[in-house]
mmCIF file of N, CA and C in Angstrom:
data_model
loop_
_atom_site.group_PDB
_atom_site.id
_atom_site.type_symbol
_atom_site.label_atom_id
_atom_site.label_comp_id
_atom_site.label_asym_id
_atom_site.label_seq_id
_atom_site.Cartn_x
_atom_site.Cartn_y
_atom_site.Cartn_z
ATOM 1 N N MET Y 1 48.057 6.458 132.183
ATOM 2 C CA MET Y 1 46.125 7.437 132.611
ATOM 3 C C MET Y 1 45.494 8.818 132.085
ATOM 4 N N THR Y 2 44.561 8.999 131.981
ATOM 5 C CA THR Y 2 43.976 9.257 131.432
ATOM 6 C C THR Y 2 42.523 11.672 132.067
ATOM 7 N N LEU Y 3 42.485 11.816 132.046
ATOM 8 C CA LEU Y 3 42.065 12.338 132.632
ATOM 9 C C LEU Y 3 40.473 12.103 133.878
ATOM 10 N N ARG Y 4 40.091 11.479 132.530
ATOM 11 C CA ARG Y 4 39.222 10.554 132.669
ATOM 12 C C ARG Y 4 38.673 10.227 134.463
ATOM 13 N N GLU Y 5 40.376 10.402 134.426
ATOM 14 C CA GLU Y 5 40.918 9.102 135.746
ATOM 15 C C GLU Y 5 41.321 10.399 136.859
ATOM 16 N N ALA Y 6 41.800 11.360 136.470
ATOM 17 C CA ALA Y 6 42.034 12.011 137.586
ATOM 18 C C ALA Y 6 41.630 11.774 139.172
ATOM 19 N N ILE Y 7 42.343 12.480 139.857
ATOM 20 C CA ILE Y 7 41.986 12.923 141.278
ATOM 21 C C ILE Y 7 41.720 14.074 142.323
ATOM 22 N N VAL Y 8 40.427 14.226 142.140
ATOM 23 C CA VAL Y 8 40.256 15.773 142.502
ATOM 24 C C VAL Y 8 41.306 16.514 143.286
ATOM 25 N N GLY Y 9 41.721 17.378 142.985
ATOM 26 C CA GLY Y 9 42.366 18.070 144.500
ATOM 27 C C GLY Y 9 44.233 18.184 144.115
ATOM 28 N N LYS Y 10 44.623 17.615 142.817
ATOM 29 C CA LYS Y 10 45.497 16.373 141.991
ATOM 30 C C LYS Y 10 45.963 17.334 141.162
ATOM 31 N N TYR Y 11 47.579 17.310 140.869
ATOM 32 C CA TYR Y 11 47.710 18.667 139.615
ATOM 33 C C TYR Y 11 48.432 17.318 138.903
ATOM 34 N N TYR Y 12 48.852 17.580 137.851
ATOM 35 C CA TYR Y 12 48.384 16.786 136.109
ATOM 36 C C TYR Y 12 49.696 17.587 135.782
ATOM 37 N N SER Y 13 50.121 17.144 134.406
ATOM 38 C CA SER Y 13 50.433 17.323 133.784
ATOM 39 C C SER Y 13 50.218 16.742 132.328
ATOM 40 N N VAL Y 14 50.527 18.003 131.116
ATOM 41 C CA VAL Y 14 49.973 16.962 130.101
ATOM 42 C C VAL Y 14 50.322 16.463 129.866
ATOM 43 N N ARG Y 15 50.255 15.284 129.012
ATOM 44 C CA ARG Y 15 51.372 14.423 128.733
ATOM 45 C C ARG Y 15 51.243 13.995 127.186
ATOM 46 N N ARG Y 16 49.280 13.836 126.200
ATOM 47 C CA ARG Y 16 49.213 13.661 125.284
ATOM 48 C C ARG Y 16 48.139 14.240 125.059
ATOM 49 N N ILE Y 17 47.059 14.995 124.168
ATOM 50 C CA ILE Y 17 46.218 14.712 123.618
ATOM 51 C C ILE Y 17 46.073 13.568 122.431
ATOM 52 N N ASN Y 18 45.359 12.821 122.433
ATOM 53 C CA ASN Y 18 44.144 11.800 121.091
ATOM 54 C C ASN Y 18 43.163 12.326 120.760
ATOM 55 N N GLY Y 19 43.152 11.155 119.758
ATOM 56 C CA GLY Y 19 41.761 12.434 118.969
ATOM 57 C C GLY Y 19 42.781 12.691 117.821
ATOM 58 N N GLN Y 20 41.621 13.426 116.658
ATOM 59 C CA GLN Y 20 42.326 13.498 115.558
ATOM 60 C C GLN Y 20 40.894 15.280 115.040
ATOM 61 N N GLY Y 21 41.911 15.613 113.908
ATOM 62 C CA GLY Y 21 41.035 16.203 113.868
ATOM 63 C C GLY Y 21 40.362 17.515 113.956
ATOM 64 N N PRO Y 22 39.649 18.383 113.956
ATOM 65 C CA PRO Y 22 38.449 19.217 114.800
ATOM 66 C C PRO Y 22 38.271 19.007 116.414
ATOM 67 N N LEU Y 23 38.264 17.861 116.319
ATOM 68 C CA LEU Y 23 38.040 17.544 118.723
ATOM 69 C C LEU Y 23 40.057 18.223 118.602
ATOM 70 N N LYS Y 24 40.137 16.246 118.629
ATOM 71 C CA LYS Y 24 42.390 17.509 118.835
ATOM 72 C C LYS Y 24 42.518 19.077 119.208
ATOM 73 N N ARG Y 25 41.666 19.700 117.817
ATOM 74 C CA ARG Y 25 41.935 21.423 117.367
ATOM 75 C C ARG Y 25 40.999 22.112 118.552
ATOM 76 N N ARG Y 26 39.979 20.894 118.694
ATOM 77 C CA ARG Y 26 38.733 22.360 120.230
ATOM 78 C C ARG Y 26 39.232 21.788 121.222
ATOM 79 N N ILE Y 27 40.228 20.537 121.930
ATOM 80 C CA ILE Y 27 40.675 20.952 122.846
ATOM 81 C C ILE Y 27 41.655 21.189 122.888
ATOM 82 N N MET Y 28 42.672 21.670 121.977
ATOM 83 C CA MET Y 28 44.061 22.503 122.820
ATOM 84 C C MET Y 28 43.935 23.331 122.400
ATOM 85 N N ASP Y 29 42.291 24.343 121.064
ATOM 86 C CA ASP Y 29 41.827 25.493 121.605
ATOM 87 C C ASP Y 29 41.680 26.478 123.765
ATOM 88 N N MET Y 30 40.781 25.420 123.555
ATOM 89 C CA MET Y 30 40.166 25.230 124.951
ATOM 90 C C MET Y 30 41.739 25.883 126.086
ATOM 91 N N GLY Y 31 42.910 25.760 125.352
ATOM 92 C CA GLY Y 31 44.782 25.819 126.213
ATOM 93 C C GLY Y 31 45.030 24.740 126.727
ATOM 94 N N ILE Y 32 44.215 23.521 126.435
ATOM 95 C CA ILE Y 32 45.077 21.327 126.371
ATOM 96 C C ILE Y 32 46.212 21.471 125.738
ATOM 97 N N THR Y 33 47.967 22.015 126.473
ATOM 98 C CA THR Y 33 48.231 21.076 125.001
ATOM 99 C C THR Y 33 49.232 20.448 126.613
ATOM 100 N N LYS Y 34 50.102 19.691 125.436
ATOM 101 C CA LYS Y 34 51.101 19.033 126.360
ATOM 102 C C LYS Y 34 52.176 19.755 126.858
ATOM 103 N N GLY Y 35 52.785 19.339 127.923
ATOM 104 C CA GLY Y 35 52.902 20.323 129.139
ATOM 105 C C GLY Y 35 52.569 20.610 129.640
ATOM 106 N N SER Y 36 50.651 21.648 129.062
ATOM 107 C CA SER Y 36 50.229 22.172 130.558
ATOM 108 C C SER Y 36 50.855 21.694 131.850
ATOM 109 N N GLU Y 37 49.889 22.138 132.752
ATOM 110 C CA GLU Y 37 49.952 21.651 134.537
ATOM 111 C C GLU Y 37 48.342 22.260 134.444
ATOM 112 N N ILE Y 38 47.870 21.634 135.304
ATOM 113 C CA ILE Y 38 46.248 20.449 135.515
ATOM 114 C C ILE Y 38 45.565 20.587 136.631
ATOM 115 N N TYR Y 39 44.786 21.286 137.663
ATOM 116 C CA TYR Y 39 44.533 20.934 138.753
ATOM 117 C C TYR Y 39 43.336 20.432 139.270
ATOM 118 N N ILE Y 40 42.542 19.570 139.221
ATOM 119 C CA ILE Y 40 41.115 19.057 138.954
ATOM 120 C C ILE Y 40 40.589 19.570 140.624
ATOM 121 N N ARG Y 41 39.696 20.649 140.100
ATOM 122 C CA ARG Y 41 38.962 20.925 141.384
ATOM 123 C C ARG Y 41 37.762 20.303 141.658
ATOM 124 N N LYS Y 42 37.100 19.482 140.592
ATOM 125 C CA LYS Y 42 35.510 19.422 141.036
ATOM 126 C C LYS Y 42 34.933 18.381 140.457
ATOM 127 N N VAL Y 43 34.924 17.118 140.328
ATOM 128 C CA VAL Y 43 33.964 15.710 139.263
ATOM 129 C C VAL Y 43 32.227 15.962 139.616
ATOM 130 N N ALA Y 44 31.640 16.468 138.395
ATOM 131 C CA ALA Y 44 30.385 16.384 139.323
ATOM 132 C C ALA Y 44 29.762 14.254 139.921
ATOM 133 N N PRO Y 45 28.574 14.506 140.432
ATOM 134 C CA PRO Y 45 27.729 13.645 141.108
ATOM 135 C C PRO Y 45 28.352 11.935 139.739
ATOM 136 N N LEU Y 46 27.599 12.411 138.803
ATOM 137 C CA LEU Y 46 28.035 11.116 138.439
ATOM 138 C C LEU Y 46 29.560 11.115 137.157
ATOM 139 N N GLY Y 47 29.942 11.696 137.680
ATOM 140 C CA GLY Y 47 31.648 11.103 136.920
ATOM 141 C C GLY Y 47 32.038 12.506 135.531
ATOM 142 N N ASP Y 48 30.133 13.834 135.068
ATOM 143 C CA ASP Y 48 30.232 13.900 133.568
ATOM 144 C C ASP Y 48 30.363 15.841 134.573
ATOM 145 N N PRO Y 49 30.428 17.030 134.253
ATOM 146 C CA PRO Y 49 32.483 17.078 133.551
ATOM 147 C C PRO Y 49 32.971 16.586 134.489
ATOM 148 N N VAL Y 50 33.580 17.131 134.412
ATOM 149 C CA VAL Y 50 35.769 17.672 134.968
ATOM 150 C C VAL Y 50 35.907 19.050 134.805
ATOM 151 N N GLN Y 51 35.787 18.770 136.249
ATOM 152 C CA GLN Y 51 36.103 20.673 136.381
ATOM 153 C C GLN Y 51 37.632 21.130 136.381
ATOM 154 N N ILE Y 52 38.441 21.719 135.747
ATOM 155 C CA ILE Y 52 39.647 22.052 135.919
ATOM 156 C C ILE Y 52 40.612 23.418 136.258
ATOM 157 N N ASN Y 53 41.553 23.702 136.529
ATOM 158 C CA ASN Y 53 41.962 25.223 136.551
ATOM 159 C C ASN Y 53 43.146 24.547 135.152
ATOM 160 N N ILE Y 54 43.507 25.660 134.336
ATOM 161 C CA ILE Y 54 44.332 25.553 134.148
ATOM 162 C C ILE Y 54 44.936 26.767 133.349
ATOM 163 N N ARG Y 55 45.534 27.247 133.505
ATOM 164 C CA ARG Y 55 46.178 28.667 132.917
ATOM 165 C C ARG Y 55 45.538 29.861 133.359
ATOM 166 N N ASN Y 56 45.444 28.951 134.468
ATOM 167 C CA ASN Y 56 45.116 30.913 135.453
ATOM 168 C C ASN Y 56 43.262 30.746 135.274
ATOM 169 N N TYR Y 57 42.334 29.746 134.334
ATOM 170 C CA TYR Y 57 41.206 29.934 134.178
ATOM 171 C C TYR Y 57 40.599 28.808 134.090
ATOM 172 N N GLU Y 58 39.264 28.468 135.019
ATOM 173 C CA GLU Y 58 38.835 27.208 134.773
ATOM 174 C C GLU Y 58 38.020 26.163 133.555
ATOM 175 N N LEU Y 59 37.256 25.609 133.754
ATOM 176 C CA LEU Y 59 38.110 25.313 132.078
ATOM 177 C C LEU Y 59 36.212 24.190 132.733
ATOM 178 N N SER Y 60 35.531 23.127 131.929
ATOM 179 C CA SER Y 60 34.906 21.879 132.370
ATOM 180 C C SER Y 60 34.756 21.547 131.203
ATOM 181 N N ILE Y 61 34.915 20.335 130.801
ATOM 182 C CA ILE Y 61 35.479 19.615 130.303
ATOM 183 C C ILE Y 61 34.402 17.615 129.930
ATOM 184 N N ARG Y 62 33.570 17.778 129.078
ATOM 185 C CA ARG Y 62 33.280 17.051 128.877
ATOM 186 C C ARG Y 62 33.843 15.306 129.309
ATOM 187 N N ARG Y 63 33.483 13.871 129.754
ATOM 188 C CA ARG Y 63 33.901 13.036 130.383
ATOM 189 C C ARG Y 63 34.640 12.166 128.639
ATOM 190 N N ASP Y 64 33.796 12.190 128.096
ATOM 191 C CA ASP Y 64 34.163 11.839 126.690
ATOM 192 C C ASP Y 64 35.855 12.068 126.472
ATOM 193 N N ASP Y 65 35.652 13.652 126.312
ATOM 194 C CA ASP Y 65 37.028 14.893 125.885
ATOM 195 C C ASP Y 65 38.025 13.812 126.468
ATOM 196 N N ALA Y 66 37.474 13.947 128.196
ATOM 197 C CA ALA Y 66 39.180 13.540 129.135
ATOM 198 C C ALA Y 66 39.381 13.003 128.764
ATOM 199 N N GLU Y 67 38.777 11.560 128.317
ATOM 200 C CA GLU Y 67 38.853 10.533 127.783
ATOM 201 C C GLU Y 67 40.235 10.460 126.741
ATOM 202 N N LEU Y 68 40.127 10.996 126.232
ATOM 203 C CA LEU Y 68 41.022 11.737 125.233
ATOM 204 C C LEU Y 68 42.950 11.966 125.145
ATOM 205 N N ILE Y 69 42.853 12.268 126.859
ATOM 206 C CA ILE Y 69 44.118 13.671 126.857
ATOM 207 C C ILE Y 69 44.628 12.794 128.484
ATOM 208 N N GLU Y 70 45.895 12.466 127.884
ATOM 209 C CA GLU Y 70 47.070 11.164 128.537
ATOM 210 C C GLU Y 70 47.175 12.708 130.046
ATOM 211 N N ILE Y 71 47.718 12.052 130.874
ATOM 212 C CA ILE Y 71 48.451 13.408 131.969
ATOM 213 C C ILE Y 71 49.613 12.019 132.880
ATOM 214 N N GLU Y 72 50.231 13.404 132.994
ATOM 215 C CA GLU Y 72 50.452 11.975 134.359
ATOM 216 C C GLU Y 72 50.476 13.099 135.430
ATOM 217 N N GLU Y 73 51.338 12.991 136.950
ATOM 218 C CA GLU Y 73 50.770 13.481 138.187
ATOM 219 C C GLU Y 73 51.740 14.278 138.550
ATOM 220 N N ILE Y 74 51.689 15.118 139.214
ATOM 221 C CA ILE Y 74 52.522 16.120 139.032
ATOM 222 C C ILE Y 74 53.010 16.769 141.429
ATOM 223 N N VAL Y 75 54.125 15.818 141.574
ATOM 224 C CA VAL Y 75 54.335 15.888 143.630
ATOM 225 C C VAL Y 75 54.873 17.111 143.318
ATOM 226 N N LYS Y 76 54.042 17.757 145.042
ATOM 227 C CA LYS Y 76 54.105 19.246 144.641
ATOM 228 C C LYS Y 76 54.147 19.518 146.284
#
């Protein structure tokens, strides 16, 4: 499952970040790294961007970038 398919109000853990070079580096520089916990706050009406909470801050990610982030649901 990718971040693009995530459901609002649920928690996820990052499994893998796809992509290469500067794009992957930019995603990791935003704090999205393997094993980090993500809470899905909301998704814009047309699905772009996705707003998340990660490492105690809010972040909006474009749908194309969210497609590169593989996640798994955390049951709380």
